[in-house]
PDB file of N, CA and C in Angstrom:
ATOM      1  N   MET X   1      26.544 -12.459  14.148  1.00  0.00           N
ATOM      2  CA  MET X   1      25.874 -11.822  14.244  1.00  0.00           C
ATOM      3  C   MET X   1      25.774 -11.211  12.840  1.00  0.00           C
ATOM      4  N   GLU X   2      24.928 -10.743  11.470  1.00  0.00           N
ATOM      5  CA  GLU X   2      25.272 -10.241  10.393  1.00  0.00           C
ATOM      6  C   GLU X   2      24.561  -8.692  10.185  1.00  0.00           C
ATOM      7  N   TRP X   3      25.003  -8.716   9.194  1.00  0.00           N
ATOM      8  CA  TRP X   3      24.768  -7.297   8.738  1.00  0.00           C
ATOM      9  C   TRP X   3      23.549  -6.538   8.820  1.00  0.00           C
ATOM     10  N   GLN X   4      22.074  -7.630   8.023  1.00  0.00           N
ATOM     11  CA  GLN X   4      21.254  -7.126   8.504  1.00  0.00           C
ATOM     12  C   GLN X   4      20.346  -7.231   9.556  1.00  0.00           C
ATOM     13  N   GLN X   5      20.785  -7.867  10.600  1.00  0.00           N
ATOM     14  CA  GLN X   5      20.286  -8.122  11.688  1.00  0.00           C
ATOM     15  C   GLN X   5      20.267  -6.755  12.336  1.00  0.00           C
ATOM     16  N   LEU X   6      21.848  -6.155  11.782  1.00  0.00           N
ATOM     17  CA  LEU X   6      22.533  -4.540  12.611  1.00  0.00           C
ATOM     18  C   LEU X   6      21.533  -3.658  11.783  1.00  0.00           C
ATOM     19  N   VAL X   7      21.143  -3.533  10.608  1.00  0.00           N
ATOM     20  CA  VAL X   7      20.588  -2.771   9.771  1.00  0.00           C
ATOM     21  C   VAL X   7      19.105  -2.478  10.559  1.00  0.00           C
ATOM     22  N   GLY X   8      18.349  -3.830  10.787  1.00  0.00           N
ATOM     23  CA  GLY X   8      16.843  -3.813  11.338  1.00  0.00           C
ATOM     24  C   GLY X   8      16.799  -2.914  12.621  1.00  0.00           C
ATOM     25  N   PHE X   9      17.725  -3.799  13.541  1.00  0.00           N
ATOM     26  CA  PHE X   9      18.044  -3.234  14.515  1.00  0.00           C
ATOM     27  C   PHE X   9      18.099  -1.459  14.492  1.00  0.00           C
ATOM     28  N   TYR X  10      19.172  -1.130  13.538  1.00  0.00           N
ATOM     29  CA  TYR X  10      18.743   0.323  14.101  1.00  0.00           C
ATOM     30  C   TYR X  10      18.055   1.212  13.769  1.00  0.00           C
ATOM     31  N   HIS X  11      16.678   0.649  12.637  1.00  0.00           N
ATOM     32  CA  HIS X  11      16.202   1.401  11.867  1.00  0.00           C
ATOM     33  C   HIS X  11      15.003   0.961  13.604  1.00  0.00           C
ATOM     34  N   LEU X  12      15.023  -0.016  14.305  1.00  0.00           N
ATOM     35  CA  LEU X  12      13.445   0.077  14.715  1.00  0.00           C
ATOM     36  C   LEU X  12      13.843   1.166  15.662  1.00  0.00           C
ATOM     37  N   ALA X  13      15.568   1.046  16.340  1.00  0.00           N
ATOM     38  CA  ALA X  13      15.899   2.049  17.576  1.00  0.00           C
ATOM     39  C   ALA X  13      15.719   3.591  17.131  1.00  0.00           C
ATOM     40  N   LYS X  14      15.815   3.726  15.818  1.00  0.00           N
ATOM     41  CA  LYS X  14      15.545   5.239  15.183  1.00  0.00           C
ATOM     42  C   LYS X  14      13.640   5.431  15.409  1.00  0.00           C
ATOM     43  N   LEU X  15      13.053   4.539  14.745  1.00  0.00           N
ATOM     44  CA  LEU X  15      11.476   4.716  14.220  1.00  0.00           C
ATOM     45  C   LEU X  15      11.042   4.303  15.519  1.00  0.00           C
ATOM     46  N   GLY X  16      11.420   3.439  16.302  1.00  0.00           N
ATOM     47  CA  GLY X  16      10.412   2.926  17.883  1.00  0.00           C
ATOM     48  C   GLY X  16       9.822   2.358  17.722  1.00  0.00           C
ATOM     49  N   SER X  17       9.203   1.355  16.577  1.00  0.00           N
ATOM     50  CA  SER X  17       8.425   0.752  15.899  1.00  0.00           C
ATOM     51  C   SER X  17       8.792  -0.367  15.120  1.00  0.00           C
ATOM     52  N   PHE X  18       8.138  -1.753  15.201  1.00  0.00           N
ATOM     53  CA  PHE X  18       8.160  -2.724  14.681  1.00  0.00           C
ATOM     54  C   PHE X  18       8.058  -2.899  13.007  1.00  0.00           C
ATOM     55  N   THR X  19       6.966  -1.640  13.141  1.00  0.00           N
ATOM     56  CA  THR X  19       6.220  -1.835  11.977  1.00  0.00           C
ATOM     57  C   THR X  19       7.069  -0.904  11.098  1.00  0.00           C
ATOM     58  N   GLY X  20       6.936   0.721  11.263  1.00  0.00           N
ATOM     59  CA  GLY X  20       8.116   1.479  10.516  1.00  0.00           C
ATOM     60  C   GLY X  20       9.403   0.497  10.298  1.00  0.00           C
ATOM     61  N   ALA X  21      10.522   0.422  10.777  1.00  0.00           N
ATOM     62  CA  ALA X  21      11.761  -0.346  11.102  1.00  0.00           C
ATOM     63  C   ALA X  21      10.754  -1.365  10.088  1.00  0.00           C
ATOM     64  N   ALA X  22      10.130  -2.386   9.756  1.00  0.00           N
ATOM     65  CA  ALA X  22       9.752  -3.137   8.762  1.00  0.00           C
ATOM     66  C   ALA X  22       9.832  -2.580   7.693  1.00  0.00           C
ATOM     67  N   ARG X  23       8.807  -1.573   7.366  1.00  0.00           N
ATOM     68  CA  ARG X  23       8.642  -1.411   6.395  1.00  0.00           C
ATOM     69  C   ARG X  23      10.231  -0.510   5.236  1.00  0.00           C
ATOM     70  N   ALA X  24      10.737   0.363   6.210  1.00  0.00           N
ATOM     71  CA  ALA X  24      11.620   0.830   6.612  1.00  0.00           C
ATOM     72  C   ALA X  24      12.778  -0.119   5.436  1.00  0.00           C
ATOM     73  N   THR X  25      12.819  -1.310   6.127  1.00  0.00           N
ATOM     74  CA  THR X  25      13.994  -2.243   5.524  1.00  0.00           C
ATOM     75  C   THR X  25      13.401  -3.657   4.567  1.00  0.00           C
ATOM     76  N   TYR X  26      12.217  -3.377   4.370  1.00  0.00           N
ATOM     77  CA  TYR X  26      11.730  -3.944   2.925  1.00  0.00           C
ATOM     78  C   TYR X  26      11.348  -5.436   4.198  1.00  0.00           C
ATOM     79  N   ARG X  27      11.293  -5.599   4.983  1.00  0.00           N
ATOM     80  CA  ARG X  27      11.003  -6.841   5.788  1.00  0.00           C
ATOM     81  C   ARG X  27       9.725  -7.138   6.382  1.00  0.00           C
ATOM     82  N   THR X  28       9.083  -8.122   6.704  1.00  0.00           N
ATOM     83  CA  THR X  28       8.052  -8.357   7.783  1.00  0.00           C
ATOM     84  C   THR X  28       8.069  -8.016   8.599  1.00  0.00           C
ATOM     85  N   GLN X  29       7.292  -7.730   9.577  1.00  0.00           N
ATOM     86  CA  GLN X  29       7.516  -7.362  10.968  1.00  0.00           C
ATOM     87  C   GLN X  29       7.999  -8.925  11.667  1.00  0.00           C
ATOM     88  N   SER X  30       7.728  -9.944  11.332  1.00  0.00           N
ATOM     89  CA  SER X  30       7.719 -10.783  11.844  1.00  0.00           C
ATOM     90  C   SER X  30       9.694 -11.397  11.469  1.00  0.00           C
ATOM     91  N   ALA X  31       9.854 -10.992  10.496  1.00  0.00           N
ATOM     92  CA  ALA X  31      11.628 -11.401   9.870  1.00  0.00           C
ATOM     93  C   ALA X  31      11.850 -10.591  10.337  1.00  0.00           C
ATOM     94  N   LEU X  32      11.409  -9.185  10.871  1.00  0.00           N
ATOM     95  CA  LEU X  32      12.214  -8.313  12.100  1.00  0.00           C
ATOM     96  C   LEU X  32      12.592  -8.938  13.176  1.00  0.00           C
ATOM     97  N   SER X  33      11.120  -9.295  13.966  1.00  0.00           N
ATOM     98  CA  SER X  33      11.468 -10.022  15.130  1.00  0.00           C
ATOM     99  C   SER X  33      12.325 -10.690  15.204  1.00  0.00           C
ATOM    100  N   GLN X  34      12.040 -11.754  14.360  1.00  0.00           N
ATOM    101  CA  GLN X  34      13.292 -12.828  14.539  1.00  0.00           C
ATOM    102  C   GLN X  34      14.526 -11.901  14.851  1.00  0.00           C
ATOM    103  N   GLN X  35      14.641 -11.531  13.591  1.00  0.00           N
ATOM    104  CA  GLN X  35      16.463 -10.913  13.879  1.00  0.00           C
ATOM    105  C   GLN X  35      16.648 -10.512  15.123  1.00  0.00           C
ATOM    106  N   VAL X  36      15.986  -9.182  15.210  1.00  0.00           N
ATOM    107  CA  VAL X  36      16.339  -8.630  16.935  1.00  0.00           C
ATOM    108  C   VAL X  36      16.229  -9.802  18.139  1.00  0.00           C
ATOM    109  N   LYS X  37      15.014 -10.494  17.805  1.00  0.00           N
ATOM    110  CA  LYS X  37      15.858 -11.991  19.017  1.00  0.00           C
ATOM    111  C   LYS X  37      16.600 -12.392  18.935  1.00  0.00           C
ATOM    112  N   ALA X  38      17.236 -13.151  17.296  1.00  0.00           N
ATOM    113  CA  ALA X  38      18.497 -14.016  17.502  1.00  0.00           C
ATOM    114  C   ALA X  38      19.616 -12.765  17.840  1.00  0.00           C
ATOM    115  N   LEU X  39      19.504 -11.509  17.606  1.00  0.00           N
ATOM    116  CA  LEU X  39      20.524 -10.402  18.265  1.00  0.00           C
ATOM    117  C   LEU X  39      20.689 -10.423  19.618  1.00  0.00           C
ATOM    118  N   GLU X  40      19.407 -11.080  20.038  1.00  0.00           N
ATOM    119  CA  GLU X  40      19.164 -10.590  21.697  1.00  0.00           C
ATOM    120  C   GLU X  40      19.814 -12.344  22.439  1.00  0.00           C
ATOM    121  N   GLN X  41      19.874 -12.924  21.597  1.00  0.00           N
ATOM    122  CA  GLN X  41      20.566 -14.345  21.542  1.00  0.00           C
ATOM    123  C   GLN X  41      21.707 -14.471  21.287  1.00  0.00           C
ATOM    124  N   GLU X  42      22.311 -13.944  20.617  1.00  0.00           N
ATOM    125  CA  GLU X  42      23.805 -13.589  20.523  1.00  0.00           C
ATOM    126  C   GLU X  42      24.778 -13.149  21.889  1.00  0.00           C
ATOM    127  N   PHE X  43      23.892 -12.078  22.257  1.00  0.00           N
ATOM    128  CA  PHE X  43      24.166 -10.963  23.290  1.00  0.00           C
ATOM    129  C   PHE X  43      24.055 -11.320  24.562  1.00  0.00           C
ATOM    130  N   GLN X  44      22.843 -12.489  24.605  1.00  0.00           N
ATOM    131  CA  GLN X  44      22.669 -13.007  25.974  1.00  0.00           C
ATOM    132  C   GLN X  44      21.963 -11.927  26.525  1.00  0.00           C
ATOM    133  N   CYS X  45      21.581 -11.143  25.807  1.00  0.00           N
ATOM    134  CA  CYS X  45      20.777 -10.186  27.078  1.00  0.00           C
ATOM    135  C   CYS X  45      19.595  -9.644  26.128  1.00  0.00           C
ATOM    136  N   ARG X  46      18.305  -9.152  26.579  1.00  0.00           N
ATOM    137  CA  ARG X  46      17.415  -7.624  26.375  1.00  0.00           C
ATOM    138  C   ARG X  46      17.954  -6.487  25.573  1.00  0.00           C
ATOM    139  N   LEU X  47      17.650  -6.513  24.138  1.00  0.00           N
ATOM    140  CA  LEU X  47      17.651  -5.048  23.465  1.00  0.00           C
ATOM    141  C   LEU X  47      17.232  -3.874  23.339  1.00  0.00           C
ATOM    142  N   VAL X  48      15.536  -4.627  23.680  1.00  0.00           N
ATOM    143  CA  VAL X  48      14.342  -3.646  23.817  1.00  0.00           C
ATOM    144  C   VAL X  48      13.303  -4.075  24.647  1.00  0.00           C
ATOM    145  N   GLU X  49      12.728  -3.228  24.784  1.00  0.00           N
ATOM    146  CA  GLU X  49      11.045  -3.939  25.759  1.00  0.00           C
ATOM    147  C   GLU X  49       9.791  -3.642  25.611  1.00  0.00           C
ATOM    148  N   ARG X  50       8.818  -3.226  25.452  1.00  0.00           N
ATOM    149  CA  ARG X  50       7.716  -2.685  24.448  1.00  0.00           C
ATOM    150  C   ARG X  50       7.353  -1.987  25.738  1.00  0.00           C
ATOM    151  N   ILE X  51       7.078  -0.842  25.556  1.00  0.00           N
ATOM    152  CA  ILE X  51       6.281   0.132  26.860  1.00  0.00           C
ATOM    153  C   ILE X  51       4.901  -0.350  26.511  1.00  0.00           C
ATOM    154  N   SER X  52       4.346  -0.416  25.129  1.00  0.00           N
ATOM    155  CA  SER X  52       2.748  -0.553  24.845  1.00  0.00           C
ATOM    156  C   SER X  52       2.622  -1.469  23.506  1.00  0.00           C
ATOM    157  N   PRO X  53       1.357  -1.796  22.781  1.00  0.00           N
ATOM    158  CA  PRO X  53       1.615  -2.615  21.938  1.00  0.00           C
ATOM    159  C   PRO X  53       2.601  -1.925  20.652  1.00  0.00           C
ATOM    160  N   ARG X  54       2.285  -0.823  20.561  1.00  0.00           N
ATOM    161  CA  ARG X  54       2.462  -0.074  19.413  1.00  0.00           C
ATOM    162  C   ARG X  54       3.973   0.732  19.898  1.00  0.00           C
ATOM    163  N   ARG X  55       4.814   0.309  20.666  1.00  0.00           N
ATOM    164  CA  ARG X  55       5.716   1.288  20.676  1.00  0.00           C
ATOM    165  C   ARG X  55       6.681   0.456  21.806  1.00  0.00           C
ATOM    166  N   LEU X  56       7.753   0.862  21.779  1.00  0.00           N
ATOM    167  CA  LEU X  56       9.434   0.385  22.817  1.00  0.00           C
ATOM    168  C   LEU X  56      10.288   1.122  22.431  1.00  0.00           C
ATOM    169  N   ARG X  57      11.395   0.981  23.532  1.00  0.00           N
ATOM    170  CA  ARG X  57      12.400   1.746  23.815  1.00  0.00           C
ATOM    171  C   ARG X  57      13.585   0.566  24.009  1.00  0.00           C
ATOM    172  N   LEU X  58      14.900   1.175  24.162  1.00  0.00           N
ATOM    173  CA  LEU X  58      15.951   0.440  24.004  1.00  0.00           C
ATOM    174  C   LEU X  58      15.919   0.393  25.574  1.00  0.00           C
ATOM    175  N   THR X  59      17.023  -0.923  25.680  1.00  0.00           N
ATOM    176  CA  THR X  59      17.123  -1.547  27.373  1.00  0.00           C
ATOM    177  C   THR X  59      18.866  -0.766  27.211  1.00  0.00           C
ATOM    178  N   VAL X  60      19.330  -0.554  28.579  1.00  0.00           N
ATOM    179  CA  VAL X  60      20.670  -0.237  28.643  1.00  0.00           C
ATOM    180  C   VAL X  60      21.780  -0.700  27.345  1.00  0.00           C
ATOM    181  N   ALA X  61      21.558  -2.109  27.171  1.00  0.00           N
ATOM    182  CA  ALA X  61      22.339  -3.027  26.142  1.00  0.00           C
ATOM    183  C   ALA X  61      21.857  -2.545  24.636  1.00  0.00           C
ATOM    184  N   GLY X  62      20.751  -2.258  24.853  1.00  0.00           N
ATOM    185  CA  GLY X  62      20.134  -1.842  23.266  1.00  0.00           C
ATOM    186  C   GLY X  62      20.611  -0.092  22.525  1.00  0.00           C
ATOM    187  N   GLU X  63      20.963   0.370  23.895  1.00  0.00           N
ATOM    188  CA  GLU X  63      21.962   1.686  23.755  1.00  0.00           C
ATOM    189  C   GLU X  63      22.777   1.697  23.482  1.00  0.00           C
ATOM    190  N   TRP X  64      23.521   0.610  24.005  1.00  0.00           N
ATOM    191  CA  TRP X  64      25.273   0.317  24.314  1.00  0.00           C
ATOM    192  C   TRP X  64      25.287  -0.169  22.644  1.00  0.00           C
ATOM    193  N   LEU X  65      24.880  -1.195  21.878  1.00  0.00           N
ATOM    194  CA  LEU X  65      24.733  -1.765  20.545  1.00  0.00           C
ATOM    195  C   LEU X  65      24.145  -0.014  19.888  1.00  0.00           C
ATOM    196  N   LEU X  66      23.360   0.416  19.529  1.00  0.00           N
ATOM    197  CA  LEU X  66      22.931   1.708  19.061  1.00  0.00           C
ATOM    198  C   LEU X  66      24.282   2.183  18.424  1.00  0.00           C
ATOM    199  N   GLU X  67      25.111   2.680  19.406  1.00  0.00           N
ATOM    200  CA  GLU X  67      26.438   3.792  19.657  1.00  0.00           C
ATOM    201  C   GLU X  67      27.583   3.169  19.074  1.00  0.00           C
TER     202      GLU X  67
END
């Protein structure tokens, strides 16, 4: 787990979209998505789920990590 992954996840959770979080962290959406995927692989669970093409919500594990 790297600090930048956690920063990206934090912004993703607070802003609710990959677009907004990518802008806030000065990364591409693809890079942010890869970082979240790496966190999910490390924790062996889903942290976010897409509820529409532009919106997402945290899973229980994602909420735990955010706290």
